[in-house]
Amino acid sequence: MTEPPAAVPPRLDLELAGHVATIRIVNPARRNAMTNDMWARLPELLDDLAGDAVVRVLVLTGAGGAFCAGADITEVDRLIADGDRNLAVLAEERLARFPKPTLAWIEGDCVGGGCQLAVACDLRFAAEGSRFGVTPARLGIVYPAPTTRRLVALIGPAAAKHLLYSAELIDADRALRVGLVDELHPADRLADRVASFAATLAGRSLLTQVAAKEIVTMAGDGHHDDTRVSYWHRQMAESGEAAEGIAAFVERRRPAFGWSPH
């Protein structure tokens, strides 16, 4: 017998399949809204996965055809009281700093804190019919500064202002146009596309990906660190990763990339 939605405890489920880890947001009674316990649990999961040498890609999604409807409104007082250091911002920051590639798999509503989490991922693949919104103006809440900066960096100031000022929900087509979504697919094809793309990422050089993530982040923050760039070039030379990639290309075989950040 299927468990009724109201009886399902709010939680974050972790699934591991090969080199891909999937964190699934589960709170069907509230369209997968994040409780304070869930916000607190997310950084713990991320730390464990960051240290797992087997995991090369992280997928974040929601259960039951919804991504995440935001923070649980019954617990939002604590988030407001803690300002820019609240549980949601800390979880978002940890997700944005996760060293390996991250992909948001979005179906249904991606609103408020859900959009916050999606924007903190490296890439966002969505189903047709999904809805997106940044909704603090409905509640009189000042959107956190780190979250606002990340949103502006992704979609630009004008599109960010539209979402922040109006709190309107936009459809998936518009989300794709403004750059909030990277790929849009029919709902019945999205799971296969996410699985295929995650497998592609898992087969590429993690050294290239981790280095690129750090350097892209530096560029977005408007600074350049020669020490870190030199570090990544030393890693390339010392790890043999490039030699393996070139040899595999010449020999027309799949490369066996073995570099790990640990």
PDB file of C-alpha atoms in Angstrom:
ATOM      1  CA  MET A   1       0.000   0.000   0.000  1.00  0.00           C
ATOM      2  CA  THR A   2       1.310   3.447  -0.912  1.00  0.00           C
ATOM      3  CA  GLU A   3       2.065   5.678   2.061  1.00  0.00           C
ATOM      4  CA  PRO A   4      -0.174   8.774   2.075  1.00  0.00           C
ATOM      5  CA  PRO A   5       1.769  11.988   1.426  1.00  0.00           C
ATOM      6  CA  ALA A   6       0.944  13.504   4.818  1.00  0.00           C
ATOM      7  CA  ALA A   7       2.594  10.527   6.551  1.00  0.00           C
ATOM      8  CA  VAL A   8       5.910  10.878   4.722  1.00  0.00           C
ATOM      9  CA  PRO A   9       8.457  12.530   7.036  1.00  0.00           C
ATOM     10  CA  PRO A  10      10.315  15.538   5.583  1.00  0.00           C
ATOM     11  CA  ARG A  11      13.819  14.416   4.735  1.00  0.00           C
ATOM     12  CA  LEU A  12      16.689  14.395   2.263  1.00  0.00           C
ATOM     13  CA  ASP A  13      17.279  11.030   0.602  1.00  0.00           C
ATOM     14  CA  LEU A  14      20.681  10.074  -0.765  1.00  0.00           C
ATOM     15  CA  GLU A  15      21.076   7.667  -3.677  1.00  0.00           C
ATOM     16  CA  LEU A  16      24.404   6.456  -5.058  1.00  0.00           C
ATOM     17  CA  ALA A  17      24.717   4.942  -8.520  1.00  0.00           C
ATOM     18  CA  GLY A  18      28.243   4.438  -9.767  1.00  0.00           C
ATOM     19  CA  HIS A  19      30.005   7.802  -9.686  1.00  0.00           C
ATOM     20  CA  VAL A  20      26.772   9.832  -9.410  1.00  0.00           C
ATOM     21  CA  ALA A  21      25.194  10.865  -6.110  1.00  0.00           C
ATOM     22  CA  THR A  22      21.595  12.096  -6.061  1.00  0.00           C
ATOM     23  CA  ILE A  23      20.133  14.083  -3.173  1.00  0.00           C
ATOM     24  CA  ARG A  24      16.343  14.032  -3.305  1.00  0.00           C
ATOM     25  CA  ILE A  25      14.190  16.552  -1.419  1.00  0.00           C
ATOM     26  CA  VAL A  26      11.218  14.740   0.135  1.00  0.00           C
ATOM     27  CA  ASN A  27       8.345  16.627   1.778  1.00  0.00           C
ATOM     28  CA  PRO A  28       5.263  15.849  -0.356  1.00  0.00           C
ATOM     29  CA  ALA A  29       2.768  17.340   2.099  1.00  0.00           C
ATOM     30  CA  ARG A  30       4.334  20.786   1.413  1.00  0.00           C
ATOM     31  CA  ARG A  31       5.491  20.364  -2.211  1.00  0.00           C
ATOM     32  CA  ASN A  32       8.991  19.514  -0.979  1.00  0.00           C
ATOM     33  CA  ALA A  33       9.444  22.649   1.112  1.00  0.00           C
ATOM     34  CA  MET A  34      12.665  22.587   3.120  1.00  0.00           C
ATOM     35  CA  THR A  35      12.321  22.390   6.904  1.00  0.00           C
ATOM     36  CA  ASN A  36      15.026  23.784   9.174  1.00  0.00           C
ATOM     37  CA  ASP A  37      16.199  20.231   9.873  1.00  0.00           C
ATOM     38  CA  MET A  38      16.546  19.653   6.132  1.00  0.00           C
ATOM     39  CA  TRP A  39      18.492  22.882   5.649  1.00  0.00           C
ATOM     40  CA  ALA A  40      20.820  21.805   8.482  1.00  0.00           C
ATOM     41  CA  ARG A  41      21.222  18.297   7.072  1.00  0.00           C
ATOM     42  CA  LEU A  42      22.207  19.368   3.558  1.00  0.00           C
ATOM     43  CA  PRO A  43      25.720  20.661   4.417  1.00  0.00           C
ATOM     44  CA  GLU A  44      26.425  17.428   6.296  1.00  0.00           C
ATOM     45  CA  LEU A  45      25.537  15.363   3.239  1.00  0.00           C
ATOM     46  CA  LEU A  46      27.586  17.634   0.991  1.00  0.00           C
ATOM     47  CA  ASP A  47      30.662  17.318   3.215  1.00  0.00           C
ATOM     48  CA  ASP A  48      30.402  13.521   3.141  1.00  0.00           C
ATOM     49  CA  LEU A  49      30.031  13.454  -0.648  1.00  0.00           C
ATOM     50  CA  ALA A  50      32.856  15.933  -1.196  1.00  0.00           C
ATOM     51  CA  GLY A  51      35.152  13.561   0.671  1.00  0.00           C
ATOM     52  CA  ASP A  52      33.977  10.445  -1.164  1.00  0.00           C
ATOM     53  CA  ALA A  53      36.493   9.635  -3.897  1.00  0.00           C
ATOM     54  CA  VAL A  54      33.946   7.478  -5.734  1.00  0.00           C
ATOM     55  CA  VAL A  55      31.473  10.344  -6.185  1.00  0.00           C
ATOM     56  CA  ARG A  56      32.268  12.518  -9.205  1.00  0.00           C
ATOM     57  CA  VAL A  57      28.902  14.211  -9.889  1.00  0.00           C
ATOM     58  CA  LEU A  58      26.070  15.443  -7.658  1.00  0.00           C
ATOM     59  CA  VAL A  59      22.446  15.686  -8.793  1.00  0.00           C
ATOM     60  CA  LEU A  60      19.892  17.587  -6.686  1.00  0.00           C
ATOM     61  CA  THR A  61      16.199  16.945  -7.286  1.00  0.00           C
ATOM     62  CA  GLY A  62      12.806  16.666  -5.641  1.00  0.00           C
ATOM     63  CA  ALA A  63      10.443  13.753  -5.127  1.00  0.00           C
ATOM     64  CA  GLY A  64       7.059  13.249  -6.723  1.00  0.00           C
ATOM     65  CA  GLY A  65       7.210  15.662  -9.646  1.00  0.00           C
ATOM     66  CA  ALA A  66       8.127  18.809  -7.700  1.00  0.00           C
ATOM     67  CA  PHE A  67      11.562  20.281  -7.093  1.00  0.00           C
ATOM     68  CA  CYS A  68      11.118  22.455  -4.010  1.00  0.00           C
ATOM     69  CA  ALA A  69       8.500  25.017  -3.034  1.00  0.00           C
ATOM     70  CA  GLY A  70      10.907  26.919  -0.794  1.00  0.00           C
ATOM     71  CA  ALA A  71      11.381  27.122   2.955  1.00  0.00           C
ATOM     72  CA  ASP A  72       8.668  25.676   5.161  1.00  0.00           C
ATOM     73  CA  ILE A  73       6.567  28.755   5.988  1.00  0.00           C
ATOM     74  CA  THR A  74       5.845  27.444   9.494  1.00  0.00           C
ATOM     75  CA  GLU A  75       9.561  27.707  10.312  1.00  0.00           C
ATOM     76  CA  VAL A  76      10.495  30.843   8.414  1.00  0.00           C
ATOM     77  CA  ASP A  77      10.717  33.040  11.538  1.00  0.00           C
ATOM     78  CA  ARG A  78      14.087  31.527  12.447  1.00  0.00           C
ATOM     79  CA  LEU A  79      15.443  32.123   8.949  1.00  0.00           C
ATOM     80  CA  ILE A  80      14.400  35.778   9.137  1.00  0.00           C
ATOM     81  CA  ALA A  81      15.899  36.236  12.584  1.00  0.00           C
ATOM     82  CA  ASP A  82      19.284  34.876  11.509  1.00  0.00           C
ATOM     83  CA  GLY A  83      19.573  37.166   8.463  1.00  0.00           C
ATOM     84  CA  ASP A  84      22.327  36.376   5.978  1.00  0.00           C
ATOM     85  CA  ARG A  85      23.706  33.645   8.265  1.00  0.00           C
ATOM     86  CA  ASN A  86      20.529  31.613   8.347  1.00  0.00           C
ATOM     87  CA  LEU A  87      20.366  27.874   7.734  1.00  0.00           C
ATOM     88  CA  ALA A  88      19.165  28.283   4.142  1.00  0.00           C
ATOM     89  CA  VAL A  89      22.020  30.606   3.173  1.00  0.00           C
ATOM     90  CA  LEU A  90      24.606  28.387   4.864  1.00  0.00           C
ATOM     91  CA  ALA A  91      23.272  25.359   2.975  1.00  0.00           C
ATOM     92  CA  GLU A  92      23.205  27.284  -0.304  1.00  0.00           C
ATOM     93  CA  GLU A  93      26.781  28.499   0.197  1.00  0.00           C
ATOM     94  CA  ARG A  94      27.966  24.967   0.932  1.00  0.00           C
ATOM     95  CA  LEU A  95      26.234  23.711  -2.205  1.00  0.00           C
ATOM     96  CA  ALA A  96      27.785  26.461  -4.325  1.00  0.00           C
ATOM     97  CA  ARG A  97      31.243  25.563  -2.942  1.00  0.00           C
ATOM     98  CA  PHE A  98      30.827  21.825  -3.508  1.00  0.00           C
ATOM     99  CA  PRO A  99      34.018  21.031  -5.448  1.00  0.00           C
ATOM    100  CA  LYS A 100      32.565  18.598  -8.000  1.00  0.00           C
ATOM    101  CA  PRO A 101      30.014  19.243 -10.774  1.00  0.00           C
ATOM    102  CA  THR A 102      26.451  19.784  -9.543  1.00  0.00           C
ATOM    103  CA  LEU A 103      23.255  19.502 -11.565  1.00  0.00           C
ATOM    104  CA  ALA A 104      19.729  20.517 -10.524  1.00  0.00           C
ATOM    105  CA  TRP A 105      17.048  18.208 -11.965  1.00  0.00           C
ATOM    106  CA  ILE A 106      13.896  20.332 -11.870  1.00  0.00           C
ATOM    107  CA  GLU A 107      10.290  19.288 -12.270  1.00  0.00           C
ATOM    108  CA  GLY A 108       7.231  21.224 -11.097  1.00  0.00           C
ATOM    109  CA  ASP A 109       7.689  24.157  -8.753  1.00  0.00           C
ATOM    110  CA  CYS A 110      11.163  25.597  -8.139  1.00  0.00           C
ATOM    111  CA  VAL A 111      10.258  28.535  -5.932  1.00  0.00           C
ATOM    112  CA  GLY A 112      11.796  30.586  -3.131  1.00  0.00           C
ATOM    113  CA  GLY A 113      14.359  28.474  -1.320  1.00  0.00           C
ATOM    114  CA  GLY A 114      14.035  25.884  -4.069  1.00  0.00           C
ATOM    115  CA  CYS A 115      15.172  28.418  -6.643  1.00  0.00           C
ATOM    116  CA  GLN A 116      17.917  29.401  -4.211  1.00  0.00           C
ATOM    117  CA  LEU A 117      19.217  25.824  -4.229  1.00  0.00           C
ATOM    118  CA  ALA A 118      18.890  25.449  -7.997  1.00  0.00           C
ATOM    119  CA  VAL A 119      20.865  28.645  -8.623  1.00  0.00           C
ATOM    120  CA  ALA A 120      23.626  27.356  -6.316  1.00  0.00           C
ATOM    121  CA  CYS A 121      24.098  24.340  -8.609  1.00  0.00           C
ATOM    122  CA  ASP A 122      26.438  24.524 -11.578  1.00  0.00           C
ATOM    123  CA  LEU A 123      23.745  23.625 -14.128  1.00  0.00           C
ATOM    124  CA  ARG A 124      19.954  23.359 -14.207  1.00  0.00           C
ATOM    125  CA  PHE A 125      17.963  20.948 -16.408  1.00  0.00           C
ATOM    126  CA  ALA A 126      14.203  21.398 -16.240  1.00  0.00           C
ATOM    127  CA  ALA A 127      11.004  19.773 -17.421  1.00  0.00           C
ATOM    128  CA  GLU A 128       8.560  21.612 -19.627  1.00  0.00           C
ATOM    129  CA  GLY A 129       5.793  22.937 -17.417  1.00  0.00           C
ATOM    130  CA  SER A 130       8.080  23.749 -14.488  1.00  0.00           C
ATOM    131  CA  ARG A 131       7.598  27.072 -12.697  1.00  0.00           C
ATOM    132  CA  PHE A 132      10.200  29.337 -11.135  1.00  0.00           C
ATOM    133  CA  GLY A 133       9.973  32.194  -8.685  1.00  0.00           C
ATOM    134  CA  VAL A 134      11.948  34.281  -6.202  1.00  0.00           C
ATOM    135  CA  THR A 135       9.277  35.274  -3.725  1.00  0.00           C
ATOM    136  CA  PRO A 136      10.547  37.308  -0.712  1.00  0.00           C
ATOM    137  CA  ALA A 137       8.485  40.341  -1.823  1.00  0.00           C
ATOM    138  CA  ARG A 138       5.316  38.383  -0.996  1.00  0.00           C
ATOM    139  CA  LEU A 139       6.405  38.220   2.629  1.00  0.00           C
ATOM    140  CA  GLY A 140       8.326  41.450   3.128  1.00  0.00           C
ATOM    141  CA  ILE A 141      11.621  39.581   3.490  1.00  0.00           C
ATOM    142  CA  VAL A 142      14.974  41.088   2.456  1.00  0.00           C
ATOM    143  CA  TYR A 143      16.592  38.534   0.179  1.00  0.00           C
ATOM    144  CA  PRO A 144      20.054  37.531   1.479  1.00  0.00           C
ATOM    145  CA  ALA A 145      22.935  39.415  -0.113  1.00  0.00           C
ATOM    146  CA  PRO A 146      24.984  36.306  -1.062  1.00  0.00           C
ATOM    147  CA  THR A 147      21.885  34.767  -2.649  1.00  0.00           C
ATOM    148  CA  THR A 148      21.124  37.965  -4.546  1.00  0.00           C
ATOM    149  CA  ARG A 149      24.681  38.212  -5.866  1.00  0.00           C
ATOM    150  CA  ARG A 150      24.521  34.633  -7.113  1.00  0.00           C
ATOM    151  CA  LEU A 151      21.190  35.254  -8.860  1.00  0.00           C
ATOM    152  CA  VAL A 152      22.493  38.436 -10.538  1.00  0.00           C
ATOM    153  CA  ALA A 153      25.652  36.653 -11.687  1.00  0.00           C
ATOM    154  CA  LEU A 154      23.517  33.979 -13.329  1.00  0.00           C
ATOM    155  CA  ILE A 155      20.742  35.929 -15.044  1.00  0.00           C
ATOM    156  CA  GLY A 156      21.818  39.589 -14.891  1.00  0.00           C
ATOM    157  CA  PRO A 157      20.477  42.538 -12.894  1.00  0.00           C
ATOM    158  CA  ALA A 158      17.343  43.246 -14.954  1.00  0.00           C
ATOM    159  CA  ALA A 159      15.997  39.689 -14.841  1.00  0.00           C
ATOM    160  CA  ALA A 160      16.929  39.413 -11.158  1.00  0.00           C
ATOM    161  CA  LYS A 161      15.040  42.635 -10.378  1.00  0.00           C
ATOM    162  CA  HIS A 162      11.985  41.369 -12.230  1.00  0.00           C
ATOM    163  CA  LEU A 163      11.883  38.224 -10.103  1.00  0.00           C
ATOM    164  CA  LEU A 164      12.733  39.977  -6.841  1.00  0.00           C
ATOM    165  CA  TYR A 165      10.420  42.961  -7.265  1.00  0.00           C
ATOM    166  CA  SER A 166       7.366  41.095  -8.516  1.00  0.00           C
ATOM    167  CA  ALA A 167       7.607  37.681  -6.833  1.00  0.00           C
ATOM    168  CA  GLU A 168       5.816  36.418  -9.952  1.00  0.00           C
ATOM    169  CA  LEU A 169       6.221  32.844 -11.080  1.00  0.00           C
ATOM    170  CA  ILE A 170       7.667  32.459 -14.559  1.00  0.00           C
ATOM    171  CA  ASP A 171       7.302  29.463 -16.842  1.00  0.00           C
ATOM    172  CA  ALA A 172      10.097  27.199 -17.994  1.00  0.00           C
ATOM    173  CA  ASP A 173      10.349  28.817 -21.433  1.00  0.00           C
ATOM    174  CA  ARG A 174      11.044  32.212 -19.923  1.00  0.00           C
ATOM    175  CA  ALA A 175      13.449  30.666 -17.405  1.00  0.00           C
ATOM    176  CA  LEU A 176      15.379  29.227 -20.344  1.00  0.00           C
ATOM    177  CA  ARG A 177      15.417  32.574 -22.162  1.00  0.00           C
ATOM    178  CA  VAL A 178      16.815  34.514 -19.202  1.00  0.00           C
ATOM    179  CA  GLY A 179      19.443  31.879 -18.411  1.00  0.00           C
ATOM    180  CA  LEU A 180      17.906  30.519 -15.227  1.00  0.00           C
ATOM    181  CA  VAL A 181      17.685  27.100 -16.926  1.00  0.00           C
ATOM    182  CA  ASP A 182      20.355  25.521 -19.129  1.00  0.00           C
ATOM    183  CA  GLU A 183      18.273  22.812 -20.802  1.00  0.00           C
ATOM    184  CA  LEU A 184      14.524  22.240 -21.126  1.00  0.00           C
ATOM    185  CA  HIS A 185      13.012  18.844 -21.962  1.00  0.00           C
ATOM    186  CA  PRO A 186       9.631  17.107 -22.033  1.00  0.00           C
ATOM    187  CA  ALA A 187       8.902  15.710 -18.581  1.00  0.00           C
ATOM    188  CA  ASP A 188       8.965  12.112 -19.785  1.00  0.00           C
ATOM    189  CA  ARG A 189      12.453  12.543 -21.252  1.00  0.00           C
ATOM    190  CA  LEU A 190      14.137  14.579 -18.537  1.00  0.00           C
ATOM    191  CA  ALA A 191      15.224  11.681 -16.305  1.00  0.00           C
ATOM    192  CA  ASP A 192      17.017   9.996 -19.200  1.00  0.00           C
ATOM    193  CA  ARG A 193      18.733  13.235 -20.195  1.00  0.00           C
ATOM    194  CA  VAL A 194      19.887  13.900 -16.633  1.00  0.00           C
ATOM    195  CA  ALA A 195      21.210  10.348 -16.293  1.00  0.00           C
ATOM    196  CA  SER A 196      22.980  10.539 -19.641  1.00  0.00           C
ATOM    197  CA  PHE A 197      24.565  13.921 -18.931  1.00  0.00           C
ATOM    198  CA  ALA A 198      25.621  12.925 -15.406  1.00  0.00           C
ATOM    199  CA  ALA A 199      27.286   9.832 -16.868  1.00  0.00           C
ATOM    200  CA  THR A 200      29.089  12.040 -19.399  1.00  0.00           C
ATOM    201  CA  LEU A 201      30.375  14.292 -16.622  1.00  0.00           C
ATOM    202  CA  ALA A 202      31.461  11.294 -14.555  1.00  0.00           C
ATOM    203  CA  GLY A 203      33.561  10.061 -17.493  1.00  0.00           C
ATOM    204  CA  ARG A 204      35.420  13.326 -17.954  1.00  0.00           C
ATOM    205  CA  SER A 205      38.490  14.530 -16.053  1.00  0.00           C
ATOM    206  CA  LEU A 206      37.542  15.535 -12.528  1.00  0.00           C
ATOM    207  CA  LEU A 207      40.788  17.508 -12.373  1.00  0.00           C
ATOM    208  CA  THR A 208      39.637  19.649 -15.310  1.00  0.00           C
ATOM    209  CA  GLN A 209      36.179  20.091 -13.762  1.00  0.00           C
ATOM    210  CA  VAL A 210      37.320  21.004 -10.254  1.00  0.00           C
ATOM    211  CA  ALA A 211      39.972  23.401 -11.553  1.00  0.00           C
ATOM    212  CA  ALA A 212      37.505  24.980 -13.981  1.00  0.00           C
ATOM    213  CA  LYS A 213      34.926  25.402 -11.241  1.00  0.00           C
ATOM    214  CA  GLU A 214      37.372  27.264  -9.025  1.00  0.00           C
ATOM    215  CA  ILE A 215      38.714  29.446 -11.838  1.00  0.00           C
ATOM    216  CA  VAL A 216      35.229  30.285 -13.144  1.00  0.00           C
ATOM    217  CA  THR A 217      34.197  31.239  -9.611  1.00  0.00           C
ATOM    218  CA  MET A 218      37.231  33.486  -9.281  1.00  0.00           C
ATOM    219  CA  ALA A 219      36.387  35.141 -12.590  1.00  0.00           C
ATOM    220  CA  GLY A 220      32.810  35.712 -11.460  1.00  0.00           C
ATOM    221  CA  ASP A 221      34.063  37.277  -8.237  1.00  0.00           C
ATOM    222  CA  GLY A 222      36.305  39.603 -10.235  1.00  0.00           C
ATOM    223  CA  HIS A 223      39.668  38.407  -9.004  1.00  0.00           C
ATOM    224  CA  HIS A 224      42.546  36.255 -10.211  1.00  0.00           C
ATOM    225  CA  ASP A 225      44.827  34.182  -7.992  1.00  0.00           C
ATOM    226  CA  ASP A 226      48.066  33.223  -9.743  1.00  0.00           C
ATOM    227  CA  THR A 227      48.961  30.908  -6.868  1.00  0.00           C
ATOM    228  CA  ARG A 228      45.831  28.810  -7.358  1.00  0.00           C
ATOM    229  CA  VAL A 229      46.213  28.748 -11.136  1.00  0.00           C
ATOM    230  CA  SER A 230      49.805  27.563 -10.728  1.00  0.00           C
ATOM    231  CA  TYR A 231      48.603  24.924  -8.283  1.00  0.00           C
ATOM    232  CA  TRP A 232      46.202  23.502 -10.874  1.00  0.00           C
ATOM    233  CA  HIS A 233      48.884  23.414 -13.555  1.00  0.00           C
ATOM    234  CA  ARG A 234      51.150  21.516 -11.153  1.00  0.00           C
ATOM    235  CA  GLN A 235      48.329  19.078 -10.474  1.00  0.00           C
ATOM    236  CA  MET A 236      47.945  18.506 -14.203  1.00  0.00           C
ATOM    237  CA  ALA A 237      51.647  17.846 -14.634  1.00  0.00           C
ATOM    238  CA  GLU A 238      52.118  15.675 -11.555  1.00  0.00           C
ATOM    239  CA  SER A 239      48.927  13.615 -11.772  1.00  0.00           C
ATOM    240  CA  GLY A 240      49.430  12.270 -15.283  1.00  0.00           C
ATOM    241  CA  GLU A 241      45.821  13.201 -16.065  1.00  0.00           C
ATOM    242  CA  ALA A 242      46.662  15.033 -19.280  1.00  0.00           C
ATOM    243  CA  ALA A 243      49.016  12.279 -20.397  1.00  0.00           C
ATOM    244  CA  GLU A 244      46.237   9.723 -19.925  1.00  0.00           C
ATOM    245  CA  GLY A 245      43.721  11.864 -21.792  1.00  0.00           C
ATOM    246  CA  ILE A 246      46.041  12.391 -24.747  1.00  0.00           C
ATOM    247  CA  ALA A 247      47.052   8.722 -24.878  1.00  0.00           C
ATOM    248  CA  ALA A 248      43.409   7.640 -24.806  1.00  0.00           C
ATOM    249  CA  PHE A 249      42.572  10.033 -27.628  1.00  0.00           C
ATOM    250  CA  VAL A 250      45.432   8.749 -29.790  1.00  0.00           C
ATOM    251  CA  GLU A 251      44.556   5.113 -29.016  1.00  0.00           C
ATOM    252  CA  ARG A 252      40.839   5.750 -29.564  1.00  0.00           C
ATOM    253  CA  ARG A 253      39.816   4.382 -26.184  1.00  0.00           C
ATOM    254  CA  ARG A 254      37.976   5.711 -23.184  1.00  0.00           C
ATOM    255  CA  PRO A 255      40.355   7.502 -20.808  1.00  0.00           C
ATOM    256  CA  ALA A 256      40.821   6.116 -17.309  1.00  0.00           C
ATOM    257  CA  PHE A 257      41.048   9.381 -15.411  1.00  0.00           C
ATOM    258  CA  GLY A 258      42.111   8.727 -11.846  1.00  0.00           C
ATOM    259  CA  TRP A 259      42.720  12.122 -10.259  1.00  0.00           C
ATOM    260  CA  SER A 260      40.881  12.814  -7.029  1.00  0.00           C
ATOM    261  CA  PRO A 261      40.943  15.943  -4.856  1.00  0.00           C
ATOM    262  CA  HIS A 262      41.744  13.774  -1.813  1.00  0.00           C
TER     263      HIS A 262
END
